[in-house]
Amino acid sequence: MPPEGTVGTVSPKFERFDEPIVLQSGARLDAYQLAYETYGTLNSARSNAVLVCHALNASHHVAGVYADDPDNVGWWDNLIGPGKPLDTNRFFVVGVNNIGGCHGSTGPASINPATGSQWGADFPMVTVEDWVEAQSRLATRLGIRRFAAVMGGSLGAMQALQWTISQPQRIGHAIVIAAAPKLSTQNIAFNEVARQAITTDPDFHGGNFYSHGVVPRRGLRIARMIGHITYLSDDAMAEKFGRELREGVYKFNFDVEFQIESYLRYQADKFAERFDANTYLRITKALDYFDPAAAHGGHLSAALKQASAGFLVASFTSDWRFSPARSREIVKALLDNGLDASYAEINAPHGHDAFLMDDPRYHNVIRAYFNNIAL
Amino acid sequence: MTPFDMPASLSGRSDFIAIAKWIKPDARVLDLGCGDGSLLRHLKEARGVTGYGIEIDDIKVLACVKNRVNVLQIDLESGLSEFESDSFDYVILSQTLQAVRHTERIIRDMLRVGREAIVTFPNFGYWRHRLQIVGGRMPVSGELPYEWYDTPNIHLFTIRDFENFCGTHNVRILERVVMAEGRPVNFLPNLLGSLAVYRFDEGPRA
């Protein structure tokens, strides 16, 4: 028996798809694989499935731990499990690694069947729409006609929103957390800095670094550092690190002096170990491209005309990456369409990353919303 | 917490019953300062209305979600810019007008967003309140349960004040109910009524 509140030991599963998928860019993948995990049990009516979409750095490993890697806890484990806000005693939860990812789904490091070597630079661009299409095919494969809910934070929330547009008949509720209906100019600018860091790393080799036996570590590290700064609030950083010095005095050199430098370098090292540079580039582009209103003259309300899901939208006051005002743009479009929607603006200090925190005000709203979803 | 289906006289919200009588079935309703969502839930179940509540307080927002009503955690003092003009049949502001900073703006916004507006407020002119003032103290009562130092109420006013306001702000009163202790008051309402409930719209342009 797993300990109370956790789904316990989990293992990834894989589904292979041989029906080609034509991507939004026009490129085509003849076959692909999706890595995913599931928790809880699909009920006999197949009505209790919840899809959890991941953001930039995460994967299908949403909850629980791996038997051979007990420290690798799922990234949303504090929210998902038996008795947790998304209760796996009641819901069947699916986490999926998106196409273009680097955690087991087909991506730039996979073998290109046309060449017999890794895709690298040739792997196509992927978009949120493409991911939703692939996720819906996985749902069909798992016998899920309609998700009770699709939930995500940040880029994951964009996927939940896209589900209500692309697959309105197959989603009951969208839980859209720390989202934006499209990136701001500043958001795109930060992404471009991250991409430049990677693509100008001499070890990048135009994206074909696999065959050189190297990884563009320097670029990945800087990309992660800049991303990480945008996930935290000024106050949260000040609270955690202040101007604290590692050795108490200035050393007048460029070694690690401030604790924040130590923290960023540590996070960057960890990230560069496990994340694929080509995946990072593509996911930041997927973020930049996301703009469901664009096809409707810039009117998000028009983009949501076909939507019928119930919505829970949540934002965090200290999130400056996707501020509450961005969530309220989404809320306005929902109201314009008379959709059932609730909006919680959580007064939390952590910045964008607040969506990953265990804050009772936030979790209680999520729990209450899920409790009211009829199966 | 008061169950939503408890008679309103017992829940201390006798204005809810008056409001519910006015709301046409299947109307679209916006409830400003909706508290725990009791009124919206009642209207949803009894009248089949759809709509949203606006509430700023974390605890009450959670209560609304539990009550299965749509709630938006928005500060209504910042205006109703999310809402298109004439997007609701009724915009309700129950026992909140006296706590709102920008009184004129909120009334204007209510009439922009809704075809009709409904407000309820404690009548400062109620004889018990007057008596306490004569006795040299700020009134504390069932409708005004706060001490002067902890009250959220910043704009206390009487029935006559409100009707004067309507007269000078092109607000057309459609219906009025005045109550005391849960019962209607028809005689000397500004003296004998503790709670006023109004339905109004934008008066004809001169």
Coordinates of C-alpha atoms in Angstrom, one line a residue:
Chain A
M1 CA 0.0 0.0 0.0
P2 CA 1.4 3.4 -0.9
P3 CA 1.6 5.9 1.9
E4 CA -1.5 8.1 2.5
G5 CA -1.8 10.9 -0.1
T6 CA 0.6 9.6 -2.7
V7 CA 0.0 7.5 -5.7
G8 CA 3.2 5.6 -4.7
T9 CA 5.4 3.9 -7.2
V10 CA 4.6 4.6 -10.8
S11 CA 6.1 3.6 -14.1
P12 CA 5.9 5.3 -17.5
K13 CA 4.0 3.7 -20.3
F14 CA 4.4 4.2 -24.1
E15 CA 2.0 4.3 -27.0
R16 CA 3.1 4.2 -30.6
F17 CA 1.1 5.8 -33.3
D18 CA 1.5 4.9 -36.9
E19 CA -1.2 7.2 -38.3
P20 CA 0.7 10.3 -39.6
I21 CA 0.2 13.6 -37.8
V22 CA 0.3 16.7 -40.0
L23 CA 1.7 19.5 -37.8
Q24 CA 0.5 23.1 -37.9
S25 CA 3.8 24.1 -39.6
G26 CA 2.8 21.8 -42.5
A27 CA 5.5 19.3 -41.6
R28 CA 4.4 15.7 -41.0
L29 CA 5.5 12.9 -38.6
D30 CA 4.7 9.6 -40.1
A31 CA 4.8 7.8 -36.8
Y32 CA 5.5 8.9 -33.2
Q33 CA 5.5 7.7 -29.7
L34 CA 4.0 9.2 -26.6
A35 CA 5.2 8.6 -23.1
Y36 CA 2.6 8.9 -20.4
E37 CA 1.6 7.9 -16.9
T38 CA -1.7 7.2 -15.3
Y39 CA -2.9 7.2 -11.7
G40 CA -6.2 6.0 -10.3
T41 CA -8.7 3.8 -12.2
L42 CA -10.7 4.6 -15.3
N43 CA -14.4 4.0 -14.2
S44 CA -16.7 1.7 -16.3
A45 CA -18.4 4.7 -17.9
R46 CA -15.0 6.1 -18.8
S47 CA -16.1 9.5 -17.5
N48 CA -13.6 10.2 -14.8
A49 CA -10.4 10.9 -16.8
V50 CA -8.4 14.1 -16.2
L51 CA -5.6 15.1 -18.4
V52 CA -2.7 17.0 -16.8
C53 CA -0.6 19.0 -19.3
H54 CA 3.0 19.9 -18.6
A55 CA 4.7 23.3 -19.0
L56 CA 8.2 24.1 -20.3
N57 CA 10.5 22.0 -18.2
A58 CA 8.3 19.1 -17.0
S59 CA 7.1 15.8 -18.3
H60 CA 4.5 13.1 -18.0
H61 CA 5.8 12.2 -14.6
V62 CA 3.2 14.2 -12.7
A63 CA 2.8 12.3 -9.5
G64 CA 4.4 9.5 -7.5
V65 CA 8.0 8.1 -7.6
Y66 CA 9.9 5.6 -9.7
A67 CA 10.9 2.3 -8.0
D68 CA 14.5 2.7 -9.3
D69 CA 14.6 6.5 -8.6
P70 CA 12.7 7.2 -5.3
D71 CA 13.9 10.8 -5.2
N72 CA 12.3 11.6 -8.6
V73 CA 8.9 12.8 -7.3
G74 CA 6.3 13.8 -9.9
W75 CA 6.2 17.6 -10.5
W76 CA 2.6 18.1 -9.3
D77 CA 2.7 15.5 -6.6
N78 CA 1.4 18.0 -4.0
L79 CA -1.8 18.4 -5.9
I80 CA -2.5 14.9 -7.3
G81 CA -3.0 11.7 -5.3
P82 CA -5.4 9.8 -3.1
G83 CA -7.2 12.4 -1.0
K84 CA -5.4 15.3 -2.7
P85 CA -7.2 18.2 -4.5
L86 CA -7.2 16.2 -7.7
D87 CA -8.2 13.0 -5.9
T88 CA -7.0 9.8 -7.6
N89 CA -9.5 7.8 -5.6
R90 CA -12.2 9.5 -7.8
F91 CA -10.4 10.5 -10.9
F92 CA -8.2 8.7 -13.5
V93 CA -5.4 11.0 -14.1
V94 CA -3.3 11.0 -17.3
G95 CA 0.1 12.8 -17.6
V96 CA 1.6 12.9 -21.1
N97 CA 5.0 14.0 -22.4
N98 CA 4.4 16.1 -25.5
I99 CA 5.7 15.6 -29.0
G100 CA 9.1 17.3 -29.3
G101 CA 9.8 16.4 -25.7
C102 CA 12.8 14.7 -24.3
H103 CA 11.3 12.3 -21.7
G104 CA 10.3 9.4 -23.9
S105 CA 7.9 10.9 -26.5
T106 CA 9.2 11.4 -30.0
G107 CA 11.4 14.4 -30.1
P108 CA 14.6 15.8 -31.6
A109 CA 16.8 13.2 -29.9
S110 CA 14.7 10.4 -31.3
I111 CA 15.7 8.5 -34.4
N112 CA 14.5 9.9 -37.7
P113 CA 13.3 6.8 -39.6
A114 CA 14.2 8.5 -42.9
T115 CA 17.9 8.8 -42.0
G116 CA 18.4 6.3 -39.3
S117 CA 20.1 8.9 -37.1
Q118 CA 18.8 11.4 -34.5
W119 CA 16.5 14.1 -35.8
G120 CA 18.4 17.0 -34.3
A121 CA 17.9 20.2 -36.3
D122 CA 15.5 18.4 -38.7
F123 CA 12.9 17.8 -36.1
P124 CA 9.9 20.0 -37.0
M125 CA 8.4 22.8 -34.9
V126 CA 5.5 21.8 -32.8
T127 CA 2.7 23.9 -31.4
V128 CA 0.1 23.8 -28.7
E129 CA -2.5 22.8 -31.3
D130 CA -0.2 19.9 -32.4
W131 CA 0.1 18.7 -28.8
V132 CA -3.6 18.8 -28.2
E133 CA -4.1 16.8 -31.4
A134 CA -1.6 14.2 -30.2
Q135 CA -3.1 14.1 -26.7
S136 CA -6.6 13.5 -28.2
R137 CA -5.3 10.6 -30.1
L138 CA -3.8 9.2 -26.9
A139 CA -7.2 9.7 -25.2
T140 CA -8.9 7.7 -28.0
R141 CA -6.3 4.9 -27.7
L142 CA -7.0 4.8 -23.9
G143 CA -10.7 4.5 -24.5
I144 CA -11.4 8.0 -23.2
R145 CA -14.1 9.7 -25.3
R146 CA -14.2 12.8 -23.2
F147 CA -12.0 14.2 -20.4
A148 CA -13.9 15.2 -17.3
A149 CA -11.2 17.9 -17.1
V150 CA -8.0 19.0 -18.6
M151 CA -5.7 20.9 -16.3
G152 CA -2.4 22.7 -16.6
G153 CA -0.3 25.6 -15.3
S154 CA 1.5 28.1 -17.5
L155 CA 2.1 26.5 -20.9
G156 CA 0.1 23.5 -19.6
A157 CA -2.8 25.9 -19.0
M158 CA -2.5 27.0 -22.6
Q159 CA -3.1 23.4 -23.7
A160 CA -6.1 23.1 -21.4
L161 CA -7.5 26.3 -23.1
Q162 CA -6.7 25.0 -26.5
W163 CA -8.6 21.8 -25.7
T164 CA -11.8 23.8 -25.2
I165 CA -11.3 25.3 -28.7
S166 CA -10.0 22.3 -30.7
Q167 CA -11.9 19.5 -29.0
P168 CA -15.0 21.2 -27.4
Q169 CA -16.9 17.9 -27.4
R170 CA -14.2 16.0 -25.6
I171 CA -13.6 18.2 -22.5
G172 CA -16.0 18.8 -19.6
H173 CA -13.9 21.3 -17.6
A174 CA -10.7 23.3 -18.1
I175 CA -8.6 24.2 -15.2
V176 CA -6.4 27.0 -16.4
I177 CA -3.7 28.1 -13.9
A178 CA -1.2 30.9 -14.2
A179 CA -2.0 31.3 -17.9
A180 CA -1.9 33.9 -20.6
P181 CA -3.9 33.9 -23.8
K182 CA -0.7 34.6 -25.7
L183 CA 2.8 35.7 -24.8
S184 CA 3.6 39.4 -24.3
T185 CA 6.4 41.0 -26.3
Q186 CA 8.5 40.8 -23.1
N187 CA 7.8 37.1 -22.7
I188 CA 8.9 36.5 -26.3
A189 CA 12.0 38.6 -25.7
F190 CA 13.0 36.5 -22.7
N191 CA 12.5 33.3 -24.8
E192 CA 14.7 34.7 -27.5
V193 CA 17.5 35.4 -25.0
A194 CA 17.2 31.8 -23.9
R195 CA 17.3 30.5 -27.5
Q196 CA 20.3 32.7 -28.4
A197 CA 22.2 31.4 -25.4
I198 CA 21.7 27.8 -26.8
T199 CA 22.1 28.4 -30.5
T200 CA 25.3 30.4 -30.1
D201 CA 26.9 27.8 -27.9
P202 CA 29.8 26.3 -29.9
D203 CA 28.7 22.9 -28.8
F204 CA 25.2 23.4 -30.4
H205 CA 26.4 22.5 -33.9
G206 CA 23.3 23.9 -35.5
G207 CA 21.2 21.5 -33.5
N208 CA 23.2 18.4 -34.5
F209 CA 25.3 18.1 -31.4
Y210 CA 24.3 14.5 -30.8
S211 CA 26.7 13.2 -33.5
H212 CA 29.5 15.3 -32.0
G213 CA 29.0 13.6 -28.7
V214 CA 28.6 16.9 -26.9
V215 CA 25.8 18.9 -25.3
P216 CA 25.4 22.7 -25.4
R217 CA 25.7 22.9 -21.7
R218 CA 26.7 26.6 -21.5
G219 CA 23.7 27.7 -23.5
L220 CA 21.2 25.4 -21.7
R221 CA 22.5 26.7 -18.3
I222 CA 22.0 30.3 -19.3
A223 CA 18.6 29.6 -20.8
R224 CA 17.6 27.9 -17.6
M225 CA 18.9 30.7 -15.4
I226 CA 17.0 33.4 -17.3
G227 CA 13.9 31.3 -17.3
H228 CA 14.1 30.6 -13.6
I229 CA 14.4 34.3 -12.8
T230 CA 11.1 34.9 -14.6
Y231 CA 9.4 32.2 -12.6
L232 CA 10.2 33.8 -9.3
S233 CA 9.1 37.1 -7.8
D234 CA 11.5 39.8 -6.7
D235 CA 10.1 39.4 -3.2
A236 CA 10.4 35.6 -3.2
M237 CA 14.1 35.8 -4.3
A238 CA 14.8 38.5 -1.7
E239 CA 13.1 36.4 1.0
K240 CA 15.0 33.2 0.1
F241 CA 18.5 34.6 -0.7
G242 CA 18.6 38.3 0.0
R243 CA 22.1 39.6 -0.5
E244 CA 23.5 36.8 1.5
L245 CA 27.1 35.9 0.7
R246 CA 28.4 32.4 0.8
E247 CA 31.5 33.2 2.7
G248 CA 30.4 36.4 4.5
V249 CA 32.8 38.8 2.8
Y250 CA 33.4 40.1 -0.7
K251 CA 36.1 38.2 -2.5
F252 CA 36.5 40.6 -5.4
N253 CA 36.5 37.9 -8.0
F254 CA 33.9 36.2 -10.3
D255 CA 33.5 33.0 -8.3
V256 CA 30.2 32.3 -6.6
E257 CA 29.8 35.1 -4.0
F258 CA 26.1 35.7 -3.5
Q259 CA 23.8 32.8 -2.5
I260 CA 21.5 33.6 -5.5
E261 CA 24.5 32.9 -7.8
S262 CA 25.0 29.6 -6.2
Y263 CA 21.4 28.7 -6.5
L264 CA 21.1 29.7 -10.1
R265 CA 24.3 27.8 -11.0
Y266 CA 23.0 24.7 -9.2
Q267 CA 19.6 24.8 -10.9
A268 CA 21.4 25.4 -14.3
D269 CA 23.7 22.4 -13.8
K270 CA 20.8 20.1 -12.9
F271 CA 18.8 21.3 -15.9
A272 CA 21.7 20.9 -18.4
E273 CA 22.1 17.3 -17.2
R274 CA 18.6 16.2 -18.0
F275 CA 17.1 18.5 -20.6
D276 CA 17.5 18.4 -24.4
A277 CA 18.5 21.7 -26.0
N278 CA 16.5 21.1 -29.2
T279 CA 13.4 20.4 -27.1
Y280 CA 13.9 23.6 -25.1
L281 CA 14.2 25.6 -28.3
R282 CA 11.0 24.1 -29.7
I283 CA 9.0 24.5 -26.5
T284 CA 9.9 28.2 -26.3
K285 CA 8.7 28.6 -29.9
A286 CA 5.5 26.8 -29.1
L287 CA 5.0 29.3 -26.4
D288 CA 5.7 32.2 -28.7
Y289 CA 3.3 30.9 -31.4
F290 CA 0.4 30.3 -29.1
D291 CA -2.3 32.8 -29.9
P292 CA -5.7 31.3 -30.4
A293 CA -7.3 34.7 -31.0
A294 CA -5.0 35.4 -34.0
A295 CA -7.2 33.3 -36.4
H296 CA -10.2 35.4 -35.2
G297 CA -9.0 38.9 -35.8
G298 CA -7.4 39.0 -32.4
H299 CA -10.7 38.3 -30.6
L300 CA -10.3 35.6 -28.0
S301 CA -14.0 35.7 -27.5
A302 CA -14.5 34.6 -31.1
A303 CA -11.9 31.9 -30.7
L304 CA -13.9 30.5 -27.8
K305 CA -17.3 30.5 -29.6
Q306 CA -17.5 26.7 -29.9
A307 CA -16.2 26.1 -26.3
S308 CA -18.7 24.5 -24.0
A309 CA -16.5 23.5 -21.0
G310 CA -16.8 24.8 -17.5
F311 CA -13.7 26.8 -16.5
L312 CA -11.7 27.4 -13.4
V313 CA -9.1 30.1 -14.0
A314 CA -6.5 30.9 -11.3
S315 CA -3.7 33.4 -11.2
F316 CA -1.2 34.6 -8.6
T317 CA -0.8 38.2 -7.6
S318 CA 3.0 38.1 -7.6
D319 CA 3.3 36.4 -11.0
W320 CA 4.9 39.0 -13.4
R321 CA 5.5 36.5 -16.1
F322 CA 1.8 35.8 -16.7
S323 CA 0.2 38.4 -14.4
P324 CA -3.4 38.2 -13.2
A325 CA -4.3 40.7 -15.9
R326 CA -3.4 38.1 -18.5
S327 CA -5.8 35.5 -16.8
R328 CA -8.5 38.2 -16.7
E329 CA -8.2 38.5 -20.5
I330 CA -9.2 34.8 -20.7
V331 CA -11.9 35.4 -18.1
K332 CA -13.4 38.2 -20.2
A333 CA -13.5 36.0 -23.3
L334 CA -15.3 33.3 -21.2
L335 CA -17.8 35.8 -19.9
D336 CA -18.4 37.2 -23.4
N337 CA -19.5 33.7 -24.3
G338 CA -21.6 33.2 -21.2
L339 CA -19.5 30.1 -20.3
D340 CA -19.6 28.8 -16.8
A341 CA -16.4 30.1 -15.2
S342 CA -14.9 30.9 -11.9
Y343 CA -11.8 32.9 -11.4
A344 CA -9.5 32.9 -8.3
E345 CA -6.8 35.4 -7.9
I346 CA -4.5 34.0 -5.2
N347 CA -2.5 36.4 -3.1
A348 CA 0.7 34.5 -3.2
P349 CA 4.3 35.7 -3.0
H350 CA 6.1 33.1 -5.1
G351 CA 5.7 34.5 -8.6
H352 CA 4.8 32.4 -11.6
D353 CA 6.0 29.2 -9.8
A354 CA 3.2 29.7 -7.2
F355 CA 1.2 27.3 -9.3
L356 CA 3.5 24.5 -8.2
M357 CA 3.3 25.4 -4.5
D358 CA 1.2 23.9 -1.8
D359 CA -0.8 26.9 -0.9
P360 CA -4.1 26.0 0.9
R361 CA -6.1 28.9 -0.5
Y362 CA -5.1 27.7 -4.0
H363 CA -5.4 24.0 -3.4
N364 CA -8.7 24.4 -1.6
V365 CA -10.3 26.1 -4.6
I366 CA -9.0 23.4 -6.9
R367 CA -10.3 20.7 -4.6
A368 CA -13.7 22.3 -4.3
Y369 CA -13.9 22.6 -8.1
F370 CA -13.0 19.0 -8.7
N371 CA -15.4 17.9 -6.0
N372 CA -18.3 19.5 -8.0
I373 CA -17.4 17.8 -11.2
A374 CA -20.2 15.2 -11.8
L375 CA -18.9 11.9 -13.3
Chain B
M1 CA -22.5 28.8 7.7
T2 CA -26.2 29.3 6.9
P3 CA -27.6 26.7 4.5
F4 CA -28.9 28.4 1.4
D5 CA -32.4 27.0 1.7
M6 CA -33.0 28.2 5.2
P7 CA -35.8 30.8 5.2
A8 CA -34.2 34.1 4.5
S9 CA -35.7 35.7 7.6
L10 CA -33.8 33.2 9.7
S11 CA -30.6 33.7 7.7
G12 CA -30.8 37.4 8.3
R13 CA -31.0 38.1 4.6
S14 CA -34.7 38.9 4.2
D15 CA -33.7 41.0 1.1
F16 CA -32.9 37.8 -0.7
I17 CA -36.6 36.8 -0.8
A18 CA -37.6 40.1 -2.1
I19 CA -34.9 40.0 -4.8
A20 CA -35.9 36.4 -5.8
K21 CA -39.5 37.5 -6.4
W22 CA -38.3 40.1 -8.9
I23 CA -36.0 38.0 -11.0
K24 CA -37.6 36.6 -14.1
P25 CA -36.9 32.9 -14.8
D26 CA -33.8 32.1 -16.8
A27 CA -32.4 35.6 -16.4
R28 CA -28.8 36.5 -16.6
V29 CA -27.6 37.8 -13.3
L30 CA -24.4 39.5 -12.0
D31 CA -24.2 39.6 -8.2
L32 CA -21.6 42.1 -7.0
G33 CA -20.2 41.3 -3.6
C34 CA -21.9 37.9 -3.7
G35 CA -20.5 36.6 -0.4
D36 CA -20.7 32.8 -0.2
G37 CA -23.0 32.7 -3.3
S38 CA -26.2 31.8 -1.4
L39 CA -28.3 34.2 -3.4
L40 CA -27.0 33.1 -6.7
R41 CA -27.4 29.5 -5.8
H42 CA -30.9 30.1 -4.7
L43 CA -31.7 32.0 -7.9
K44 CA -30.1 29.3 -10.0
E45 CA -32.1 26.5 -8.3
A46 CA -35.4 28.4 -7.9
R47 CA -35.4 30.6 -11.0
G48 CA -33.0 28.9 -13.4
V49 CA -30.8 31.9 -13.7
T50 CA -27.3 31.9 -15.1
G51 CA -24.6 34.4 -14.2
Y52 CA -21.7 35.2 -12.0
G53 CA -20.8 36.5 -8.6
I54 CA -18.0 38.9 -7.8
E55 CA -16.3 38.6 -4.5
I56 CA -12.9 39.7 -3.3
D57 CA -12.6 37.6 -0.1
D58 CA -10.7 34.3 -0.3
I59 CA -12.9 32.4 2.1
K60 CA -16.1 33.6 0.4
V61 CA -14.7 32.8 -3.1
L62 CA -14.0 29.2 -1.9
A63 CA -17.6 29.0 -0.4
C64 CA -19.0 30.1 -3.8
V65 CA -17.1 27.4 -5.6
K66 CA -18.4 24.9 -3.0
N67 CA -21.9 26.3 -3.6
R68 CA -21.5 25.6 -7.4
V69 CA -21.9 29.2 -8.4
N70 CA -19.6 31.0 -10.9
V71 CA -17.5 33.4 -8.9
L72 CA -14.9 35.9 -10.0
Q73 CA -12.3 37.1 -7.5
I74 CA -12.3 40.7 -8.6
D75 CA -12.2 43.9 -6.7
L76 CA -15.4 45.6 -7.8
E77 CA -13.9 49.0 -6.8
S78 CA -11.7 48.6 -9.8
G79 CA -14.7 48.7 -12.1
L80 CA -16.6 46.3 -14.2
S81 CA -14.4 46.5 -17.3
E82 CA -14.6 42.7 -17.9
F83 CA -18.3 43.1 -18.7
E84 CA -19.8 44.2 -21.9
S85 CA -22.7 46.7 -21.9
D86 CA -26.1 45.2 -21.4
S87 CA -24.7 41.7 -20.9
F88 CA -27.0 41.0 -17.9
D89 CA -30.7 41.2 -17.2
Y90 CA -30.0 42.2 -13.6
V91 CA -27.0 43.4 -11.7
I92 CA -27.4 43.0 -8.0
L93 CA -25.6 44.8 -5.2
S94 CA -26.9 43.5 -1.9
Q95 CA -25.9 45.2 1.3
T96 CA -22.7 46.5 -0.2
L97 CA -23.5 50.0 -1.6
Q98 CA -22.8 51.5 1.8
A99 CA -19.3 49.9 1.8
V100 CA -18.3 51.0 -1.7
R101 CA -15.9 53.9 -2.3
H102 CA -17.1 55.1 -5.7
T103 CA -20.8 55.1 -5.3
E104 CA -21.7 57.0 -8.4
R105 CA -19.3 54.9 -10.6
I106 CA -20.7 51.6 -9.3
I107 CA -24.3 52.6 -10.0
R108 CA -23.4 53.9 -13.4
D109 CA -21.5 50.7 -14.1
M110 CA -24.4 48.5 -12.9
L111 CA -26.7 50.3 -15.3
R112 CA -24.3 50.0 -18.2
V113 CA -23.7 46.2 -17.7
G114 CA -27.3 45.3 -16.7
R115 CA -30.6 46.2 -18.2
E116 CA -31.9 46.6 -14.6
A117 CA -30.1 46.9 -11.2
I118 CA -31.1 45.8 -7.8
V119 CA -29.6 47.2 -4.6
T120 CA -30.3 46.5 -1.0
F121 CA -29.0 48.6 1.9
P122 CA -29.4 49.2 5.6
N123 CA -31.5 52.3 6.2
F124 CA -29.6 54.7 8.3
G125 CA -32.9 56.6 9.0
Y126 CA -34.4 53.6 10.8
W127 CA -35.9 54.8 14.1
R128 CA -33.6 52.6 16.3
H129 CA -30.6 54.2 14.5
R130 CA -32.0 57.7 15.0
L131 CA -32.5 56.9 18.7
Q132 CA -28.9 55.8 19.1
I133 CA -27.7 58.9 17.5
V134 CA -29.9 61.0 19.8
G135 CA -28.4 59.0 22.6
G136 CA -25.0 60.2 21.4
R137 CA -23.7 57.0 19.9
M138 CA -23.2 55.6 16.4
P139 CA -25.9 53.0 15.7
V140 CA -25.2 49.3 16.1
S141 CA -28.1 47.0 14.9
G142 CA -28.9 43.9 13.1
E143 CA -28.4 45.6 9.7
L144 CA -25.4 47.7 11.0
P145 CA -23.7 45.2 13.2
Y146 CA -20.3 47.0 13.4
E147 CA -18.8 49.4 15.8
W148 CA -17.7 52.7 14.4
Y149 CA -14.0 51.6 14.5
D150 CA -14.3 48.3 12.7
T151 CA -17.1 49.0 10.2
P152 CA -16.5 48.5 6.5
N153 CA -19.4 50.9 5.9
I154 CA -18.1 54.2 4.6
H155 CA -21.2 55.7 3.0
L156 CA -24.1 55.4 5.3
F157 CA -27.4 56.8 3.9
T158 CA -31.1 56.8 4.3
I159 CA -34.0 55.8 2.1
R160 CA -34.7 59.5 1.4
D161 CA -31.0 60.0 0.5
F162 CA -31.1 57.2 -2.0
E163 CA -34.2 58.4 -3.7
N164 CA -32.7 61.9 -3.9
F165 CA -29.6 60.4 -5.5
C166 CA -31.8 58.6 -8.0
G167 CA -33.5 61.8 -8.9
T168 CA -30.3 63.7 -9.5
H169 CA -28.5 60.8 -11.4
N170 CA -31.2 59.8 -13.9
V171 CA -32.0 56.6 -12.1
R172 CA -35.6 55.4 -12.5
I173 CA -36.9 53.5 -9.6
L174 CA -39.1 50.6 -10.8
E175 CA -39.9 48.9 -7.5
R176 CA -39.2 49.3 -3.8
V177 CA -39.6 47.0 -0.8
V178 CA -38.8 48.3 2.7
M179 CA -38.5 45.9 5.6
A180 CA -38.0 45.7 9.3
E181 CA -37.3 42.4 11.0
G182 CA -38.1 40.5 7.9
R183 CA -41.6 42.1 7.4
P184 CA -42.6 44.7 4.9
V185 CA -43.1 48.2 6.0
N186 CA -45.5 50.4 4.1
F187 CA -46.0 53.3 6.6
L188 CA -43.2 55.9 7.2
P189 CA -40.6 53.6 5.6
N190 CA -37.7 55.9 6.2
L191 CA -38.5 55.8 9.9
L192 CA -39.8 52.3 10.4
G193 CA -37.8 50.4 7.8
S194 CA -34.4 49.0 8.6
L195 CA -33.6 47.5 5.2
A196 CA -34.5 48.8 1.7
V197 CA -34.6 46.9 -1.6
Y198 CA -34.8 48.7 -4.9
R199 CA -35.1 47.7 -8.5
F200 CA -34.2 50.4 -11.0
D201 CA -33.0 51.2 -14.5
E202 CA -31.6 54.1 -16.4
G203 CA -34.2 56.8 -16.7
P204 CA -35.3 58.1 -20.1
R205 CA -32.9 60.6 -21.5
A206 CA -34.2 64.1 -21.4

